[in-house]
Amino acid sequence: MNTRGDTLRVEGVLEVRVPGMVELPDSPFYEKVGAPDNHNGTNDPCRAPESLTSSHFSNHWGTETLVASLQNIAATFDSLYPESGFASMM
């Protein structure tokens, strides 16, 4: 608010970049919920049932260590519990 009590409004696009982030790659061991290319054949709760694709942009990013750890956890979990259908909700 300004000194008169009026609300100031600004519209635009803000792009934020964080150095060192890498994208989580596709894998048979997890499903990226909310991924922009998820379609009717996925269990993506972020996609409306009538929609062909999710409403999200690319949103599965982390540090190299986080991404490698998540991939390792998912692969290990799948080897221990292959019938579980583990899905990442990163």
Tab-separated table of N, CA, C and O in Angstrom, residues 29-60:
chain	number	residue	atom	x	y	z
A	29	PHE	N	10.834	-46.081	-12.648
A	29	PHE	CA	10.659	-46.308	-11.219
A	29	PHE	C	9.797	-45.252	-10.519
A	29	PHE	O	9.512	-45.368	-9.339
A	30	TYR	N	9.424	-44.189	-11.208
A	30	TYR	CA	8.572	-43.158	-10.617
A	30	TYR	C	7.836	-42.415	-11.717
A	30	TYR	O	8.191	-42.480	-12.882
A	31	GLU	N	6.779	-41.738	-11.302
A	31	GLU	CA	6.017	-40.895	-12.215
A	31	GLU	C	6.078	-39.473	-11.687
A	31	GLU	O	5.836	-39.233	-10.507
A	32	LYS	N	6.409	-38.545	-12.549
A	32	LYS	CA	6.521	-37.149	-12.141
A	32	LYS	C	5.115	-36.537	-12.140
A	32	LYS	O	4.604	-36.134	-13.176
A	33	VAL	N	4.497	-36.469	-10.973
A	33	VAL	CA	3.150	-35.933	-10.843
A	33	VAL	C	3.186	-34.433	-11.099
A	33	VAL	O	4.011	-33.720	-10.559
A	34	GLY	N	2.281	-33.960	-11.955
A	34	GLY	CA	2.237	-32.548	-12.309
A	34	GLY	C	3.140	-32.203	-13.480
A	34	GLY	O	3.301	-31.047	-13.814
A	35	ALA	N	3.725	-33.211	-14.138
A	35	ALA	CA	4.585	-32.952	-15.297
A	35	ALA	C	3.734	-32.429	-16.454
A	35	ALA	O	2.601	-32.863	-16.638
A	36	PRO	N	4.253	-31.493	-17.259
A	36	PRO	CA	3.442	-30.873	-18.306
A	36	PRO	C	2.965	-31.846	-19.387
A	36	PRO	O	1.953	-31.599	-20.013
A	37	ASP	N	3.662	-32.951	-19.595
A	37	ASP	CA	3.252	-33.864	-20.657
A	37	ASP	C	2.473	-35.077	-20.139
A	37	ASP	O	2.226	-36.016	-20.880
A	38	ASN	N	2.074	-35.064	-18.860
A	38	ASN	CA	1.246	-36.161	-18.358
A	38	ASN	C	-0.096	-36.150	-19.075
A	38	ASN	O	-0.673	-35.111	-19.326
A	39	HIS	N	-0.607	-37.297	-19.392
A	39	HIS	CA	-1.803	-37.429	-20.220
A	39	HIS	C	-2.836	-38.299	-19.518
A	39	HIS	O	-2.673	-38.692	-18.365
A	40	ASN	N	-3.906	-38.588	-20.202
A	40	ASN	CA	-5.012	-39.352	-19.611
A	40	ASN	C	-4.595	-40.724	-19.111
A	40	ASN	O	-5.272	-41.298	-18.272
A	41	GLY	N	-3.496	-41.282	-19.585
A	41	GLY	CA	-3.056	-42.602	-19.162
A	41	GLY	C	-2.234	-42.603	-17.885
A	41	GLY	O	-1.752	-43.638	-17.460
A	42	THR	N	-2.061	-41.446	-17.242
A	42	THR	CA	-1.273	-41.369	-16.014
A	42	THR	C	-2.190	-41.155	-14.820
A	42	THR	O	-3.364	-40.825	-14.978
A	43	ASN	N	-1.644	-41.322	-13.629
A	43	ASN	CA	-2.437	-41.098	-12.412
A	43	ASN	C	-2.185	-39.710	-11.836
A	43	ASN	O	-2.254	-39.507	-10.639
A	44	ASP	N	-1.926	-38.740	-12.681
A	44	ASP	CA	-1.567	-37.384	-12.257
A	44	ASP	C	-2.783	-36.657	-11.681
A	44	ASP	O	-3.711	-36.333	-12.403
A	45	PRO	N	-2.790	-36.396	-10.360
A	45	PRO	CA	-3.933	-35.696	-9.770
A	45	PRO	C	-3.982	-34.215	-10.134
A	45	PRO	O	-4.982	-33.552	-9.868
A	46	CYS	N	-2.926	-33.702	-10.765
A	46	CYS	CA	-2.889	-32.291	-11.155
A	46	CYS	C	-3.503	-32.068	-12.533
A	46	CYS	O	-3.562	-30.942	-13.009
A	47	ARG	N	-3.926	-33.122	-13.183
A	47	ARG	CA	-4.523	-33.026	-14.509
A	47	ARG	C	-6.018	-33.252	-14.362
A	47	ARG	O	-6.456	-34.227	-13.775
A	48	ALA	N	-6.817	-32.354	-14.909
A	48	ALA	CA	-8.261	-32.541	-14.876
A	48	ALA	C	-8.619	-33.777	-15.704
A	48	ALA	O	-7.976	-34.053	-16.714
A	49	PRO	N	-9.626	-34.547	-15.293
A	49	PRO	CA	-9.975	-35.783	-16.005
A	49	PRO	C	-10.246	-35.579	-17.489
A	49	PRO	O	-9.913	-36.423	-18.307
A	50	GLU	N	-10.834	-34.449	-17.845
A	50	GLU	CA	-11.152	-34.221	-19.261
A	50	GLU	C	-9.974	-33.643	-20.051
A	50	GLU	O	-10.009	-33.565	-21.256
A	51	SER	N	-8.923	-33.242	-19.357
A	51	SER	CA	-7.764	-32.624	-20.006
A	51	SER	C	-6.840	-33.679	-20.601
A	51	SER	O	-6.686	-34.762	-20.058
A	52	LEU	N	-6.217	-33.337	-21.699
A	52	LEU	CA	-5.244	-34.238	-22.301
A	52	LEU	C	-3.880	-34.099	-21.661
A	52	LEU	O	-3.068	-35.001	-21.712
A	53	THR	N	-3.604	-32.945	-21.059
A	53	THR	CA	-2.298	-32.725	-20.439
A	53	THR	C	-2.456	-32.028	-19.092
A	53	THR	O	-3.491	-31.462	-18.782
A	54	SER	N	-1.394	-32.071	-18.299
A	54	SER	CA	-1.371	-31.408	-17.002
A	54	SER	C	-1.296	-29.899	-17.200
A	54	SER	O	-0.863	-29.411	-18.241
A	55	SER	N	-1.699	-29.158	-16.175
A	55	SER	CA	-1.661	-27.692	-16.266
A	55	SER	C	-0.349	-27.112	-15.756
A	55	SER	O	-0.203	-25.909	-15.659
A	56	HIS	N	0.624	-27.953	-15.400
A	56	HIS	CA	1.886	-27.481	-14.844
A	56	HIS	C	2.966	-27.338	-15.905
A	56	HIS	O	2.957	-28.008	-16.925
A	57	PHE	N	3.924	-26.478	-15.619
A	57	PHE	CA	5.123	-26.360	-16.432
A	57	PHE	C	6.158	-27.332	-15.875
A	57	PHE	O	5.910	-28.039	-14.915
A	58	SER	N	7.338	-27.342	-16.453
A	58	SER	CA	8.427	-28.186	-15.970
A	58	SER	C	8.710	-27.830	-14.513
A	58	SER	O	9.109	-26.710	-14.206
A	59	ASN	N	8.497	-28.781	-13.597
A	59	ASN	CA	8.583	-28.440	-12.181
A	59	ASN	C	9.240	-29.526	-11.324
A	59	ASN	O	8.977	-29.609	-10.139
A	60	HIS	N	10.083	-30.349	-11.927
A	60	HIS	CA	10.746	-31.418	-11.173
A	60	HIS	C	12.254	-31.193	-11.236
A	60	HIS	O	12.951	-31.791	-12.045
